[in-house]
CSV table of C-alpha atoms in Angstrom, one decimal:
chain,number,residue,atom,x,y,z
A,1,UNK,CA,-20.4,5.2,-5.9
A,2,UNK,CA,-17.4,7.4,-5.1
A,3,UNK,CA,-16.8,11.2,-5.0
A,4,UNK,CA,-13.5,12.0,-6.6
A,5,UNK,CA,-11.7,15.2,-5.6
A,6,UNK,CA,-8.7,16.0,-7.7
A,7,UNK,CA,-6.3,16.0,-4.7
A,8,UNK,CA,-4.2,13.4,-2.9
A,9,UNK,CA,-5.2,11.9,0.4
A,10,UNK,CA,-2.2,13.6,1.9
A,11,UNK,CA,0.1,16.2,0.2
A,12,UNK,CA,3.2,14.9,-1.6
A,13,UNK,CA,6.1,17.3,-1.8
A,14,UNK,CA,9.5,16.5,-3.1
A,15,UNK,CA,12.6,18.7,-2.4
A,16,UNK,CA,14.9,17.4,-5.2
A,17,UNK,CA,15.2,15.1,-8.2
A,18,UNK,CA,16.2,11.7,-6.8
A,19,UNK,CA,15.9,8.7,-9.1
A,20,UNK,CA,17.6,6.5,-6.5
A,21,UNK,CA,14.8,7.1,-4.1
A,22,UNK,CA,12.2,6.6,-6.8
A,23,UNK,CA,13.7,3.2,-7.6
A,24,UNK,CA,13.3,2.2,-3.9
A,25,UNK,CA,9.7,3.6,-3.7
A,26,UNK,CA,8.7,1.4,-6.7
A,27,UNK,CA,8.6,-1.4,-4.1
A,28,UNK,CA,5.4,0.1,-2.6
A,29,UNK,CA,4.0,0.5,-6.1
A,30,UNK,CA,4.3,-3.0,-7.4
A,31,UNK,CA,5.9,-5.1,-4.8
A,32,UNK,CA,4.5,-8.0,-2.8
A,33,UNK,CA,3.8,-5.8,0.3
A,34,UNK,CA,2.9,-2.7,-1.7
A,35,UNK,CA,-0.3,-0.7,-2.1
A,36,UNK,CA,-1.6,-2.4,-5.2
A,37,UNK,CA,-1.3,-5.9,-3.7
A,38,UNK,CA,-3.0,-4.7,-0.5
A,39,UNK,CA,-5.9,-3.0,-2.4
A,40,UNK,CA,-6.6,-6.0,-4.6
A,41,UNK,CA,-6.2,-8.4,-1.6
A,42,UNK,CA,-8.8,-6.6,0.5
A,43,UNK,CA,-11.3,-5.9,-2.3
A,44,UNK,CA,-11.1,-9.6,-3.3
A,45,UNK,CA,-11.5,-11.0,0.3
A,46,UNK,CA,-14.6,-9.0,0.9
A,47,UNK,CA,-16.7,-11.5,-1.1
A,48,UNK,CA,-16.1,-14.2,1.5
A,49,UNK,CA,-16.0,-12.2,4.7
A,50,UNK,CA,-19.0,-11.9,7.0
A,51,UNK,CA,-21.2,-8.8,6.6
A,52,UNK,CA,-20.2,-7.5,10.1
A,53,UNK,CA,-16.8,-6.6,8.8
A,54,UNK,CA,-17.2,-6.3,5.0
A,55,UNK,CA,-17.2,-2.5,5.2
A,56,UNK,CA,-13.8,-2.6,6.7
A,57,UNK,CA,-12.3,-4.4,3.8
A,58,UNK,CA,-14.1,-2.1,1.3
A,59,UNK,CA,-12.9,1.0,3.1
A,60,UNK,CA,-9.3,0.0,3.6
A,61,UNK,CA,-9.1,-1.5,0.1
A,62,UNK,CA,-10.2,1.7,-1.6
A,63,UNK,CA,-7.9,3.7,0.7
A,64,UNK,CA,-5.0,1.6,-0.5
A,65,UNK,CA,-5.7,2.9,-4.0
A,66,UNK,CA,-5.3,6.4,-2.6
A,67,UNK,CA,-1.9,5.4,-1.2
A,68,UNK,CA,-0.9,3.9,-4.6
A,69,UNK,CA,-1.7,7.3,-6.1
A,70,UNK,CA,0.6,9.0,-3.5
A,71,UNK,CA,3.4,6.6,-4.3
A,72,UNK,CA,3.0,7.2,-8.0
A,73,UNK,CA,3.1,10.9,-7.5
A,74,UNK,CA,6.3,10.6,-5.4
A,75,UNK,CA,8.0,8.5,-8.1
A,76,UNK,CA,6.9,10.9,-10.8
A,77,UNK,CA,8.1,13.9,-9.0
A,78,UNK,CA,11.4,12.3,-8.1
A,79,UNK,CA,12.1,11.4,-11.8
A,80,UNK,CA,10.4,14.0,-13.9
A,81,UNK,CA,13.6,16.1,-14.3
A,82,UNK,CA,16.1,13.2,-14.3
A,83,UNK,CA,18.3,12.8,-17.3
A,84,UNK,CA,19.1,9.3,-18.7
A,85,UNK,CA,22.5,9.6,-17.1
A,86,UNK,CA,21.0,10.3,-13.7
A,87,UNK,CA,18.6,7.3,-14.1
A,88,UNK,CA,21.6,5.1,-15.1
A,89,UNK,CA,23.6,6.2,-12.1
A,90,UNK,CA,20.6,5.3,-9.9
A,91,UNK,CA,20.4,1.8,-11.4
A,92,UNK,CA,17.1,2.7,-13.2
A,93,UNK,CA,18.5,2.3,-16.7
A,94,UNK,CA,16.7,-1.1,-17.3
A,95,UNK,CA,13.5,0.5,-16.1
A,96,UNK,CA,14.1,3.5,-18.3
A,97,UNK,CA,14.8,1.4,-21.4
A,98,UNK,CA,11.5,-0.5,-20.9
A,99,UNK,CA,9.2,2.2,-19.7
A,100,UNK,CA,10.9,5.6,-20.0
A,101,UNK,CA,9.5,7.5,-17.0
A,102,UNK,CA,6.1,5.8,-17.1
A,103,UNK,CA,5.0,4.0,-14.0
A,104,UNK,CA,5.0,0.3,-14.1
A,105,UNK,CA,4.0,-2.2,-11.5
A,106,UNK,CA,7.2,-3.9,-10.3
A,107,UNK,CA,9.2,-4.1,-7.1
A,108,UNK,CA,12.4,-2.3,-6.4
A,109,UNK,CA,14.4,-5.2,-7.8
A,110,UNK,CA,12.6,-5.0,-11.2
A,111,UNK,CA,10.4,-8.0,-10.7
A,112,UNK,CA,6.9,-7.4,-12.3
A,113,UNK,CA,3.8,-7.4,-10.2
A,114,UNK,CA,2.2,-10.8,-10.0
A,115,UNK,CA,-1.2,-12.0,-8.7
A,116,UNK,CA,0.7,-14.5,-6.5
A,117,UNK,CA,1.1,-11.6,-4.1
A,118,UNK,CA,-2.6,-11.6,-3.4
A,119,UNK,CA,-3.7,-14.0,-0.7
A,120,UNK,CA,-7.3,-15.2,-0.1
A,121,UNK,CA,-8.1,-18.3,1.8
A,122,UNK,CA,-11.8,-17.9,2.2
A,123,UNK,CA,-11.6,-18.3,5.9
A,124,UNK,CA,-12.3,-14.9,7.5
A,125,UNK,CA,-10.0,-15.3,10.4
A,126,UNK,CA,-7.1,-16.6,8.3
A,127,UNK,CA,-7.6,-13.8,5.7
A,128,UNK,CA,-7.7,-11.1,8.4
A,129,UNK,CA,-4.5,-12.4,10.0
A,130,UNK,CA,-3.0,-12.3,6.5
A,131,UNK,CA,-4.2,-8.7,6.2
A,132,UNK,CA,-2.6,-7.8,9.6
A,133,UNK,CA,0.7,-9.3,8.4
A,134,UNK,CA,0.5,-7.4,5.1
A,135,UNK,CA,-0.1,-4.1,7.0
A,136,UNK,CA,2.8,-4.7,9.4
A,137,UNK,CA,5.2,-5.6,6.5
A,138,UNK,CA,4.1,-2.4,4.7
A,139,UNK,CA,4.7,-0.4,7.9
A,140,UNK,CA,8.2,-1.8,8.2
A,141,UNK,CA,9.0,-1.1,4.5
A,142,UNK,CA,7.8,2.5,5.0
A,143,UNK,CA,10.1,2.9,7.9
A,144,UNK,CA,13.0,1.6,5.9
A,145,UNK,CA,12.2,4.0,3.1
A,146,UNK,CA,12.1,6.9,5.6
A,147,UNK,CA,15.6,5.8,6.7
A,148,UNK,CA,16.9,5.8,3.1
A,149,UNK,CA,16.2,9.5,2.3
A,150,UNK,CA,17.2,12.8,3.7
A,151,UNK,CA,14.4,14.6,1.9
A,152,UNK,CA,12.2,15.8,4.7
A,153,UNK,CA,9.3,16.4,2.3
A,154,UNK,CA,9.4,12.7,1.2
A,155,UNK,CA,9.8,11.6,4.8
A,156,UNK,CA,6.7,13.5,5.7
A,157,UNK,CA,4.5,11.7,3.1
A,158,UNK,CA,6.1,8.3,4.0
A,159,UNK,CA,5.4,8.9,7.7
A,160,UNK,CA,1.8,9.5,6.9
A,161,UNK,CA,1.6,6.3,4.9
A,162,UNK,CA,3.4,4.4,7.7
A,163,UNK,CA,0.9,5.6,10.3
A,164,UNK,CA,-2.0,4.6,8.1
A,165,UNK,CA,-0.6,1.0,7.9
A,166,UNK,CA,-0.6,1.0,11.7
A,167,UNK,CA,-4.2,2.1,11.8
A,168,UNK,CA,-5.2,-0.5,9.2
A,169,UNK,CA,-3.5,-3.2,11.2
A,170,UNK,CA,-5.4,-2.2,14.4
A,171,UNK,CA,-8.7,-2.2,12.5
A,172,UNK,CA,-8.0,-5.7,11.2
A,173,UNK,CA,-7.2,-6.9,14.7
A,174,UNK,CA,-10.5,-5.5,15.9
A,175,UNK,CA,-12.3,-7.3,13.1
A,176,UNK,CA,-10.6,-10.6,14.1
A,177,UNK,CA,-12.0,-10.1,17.7
A,178,UNK,CA,-15.5,-9.3,16.4
A,179,UNK,CA,-15.5,-12.5,14.3
A,180,UNK,CA,-14.1,-14.6,17.1
A,181,UNK,CA,-16.7,-13.3,19.5
A,182,UNK,CA,-19.4,-13.9,16.9
A,183,UNK,CA,-18.2,-17.5,16.4
A,184,UNK,CA,-18.3,-18.3,20.1
A,185,UNK,CA,-22.0,-17.3,20.5
A,186,UNK,CA,-24.5,-20.1,20.1
A,187,UNK,CA,-26.8,-19.6,17.2
A,188,UNK,CA,-30.6,-20.1,17.8
A,189,UNK,CA,-33.0,-20.5,14.9
């Protein structure tokens, strides 16, 4: 079904150990507008979307898992050499106590991932507008994350992810127009 190459979709480099930035990046790992929520949302919605655009949800949904892998790699690299004192100074001591340096699906505030983040109405137009909003919120979050670090290597990876959110939003907008046009055509049997 898939071909797996043991490499990330885009290279992730980190210039320094930075648990503070890792804590912020967790938002895109297990937060409401993060990569896991997006992947699950799109792959779930594909069951009630017309065939004309089902491939789009499948493609973007699986790409979101690649983005999740990039975020996980960033968080790992930012914390792998951190001492417990560094984690405490970054406000990650509760995370460390619960998970050590293992990744866990939660947002930057420590709230665990929940299925309530995943929207599915069953109406293709409503779901696609939800998807557009999700991509735009993720784009904004990536911009704010870029603003929160001076690590040019992390900024590079985050800029890649931000740009992919823009592309996904545009693709979902195209899908809305395809479905609207299809809806307006009379059906003859």
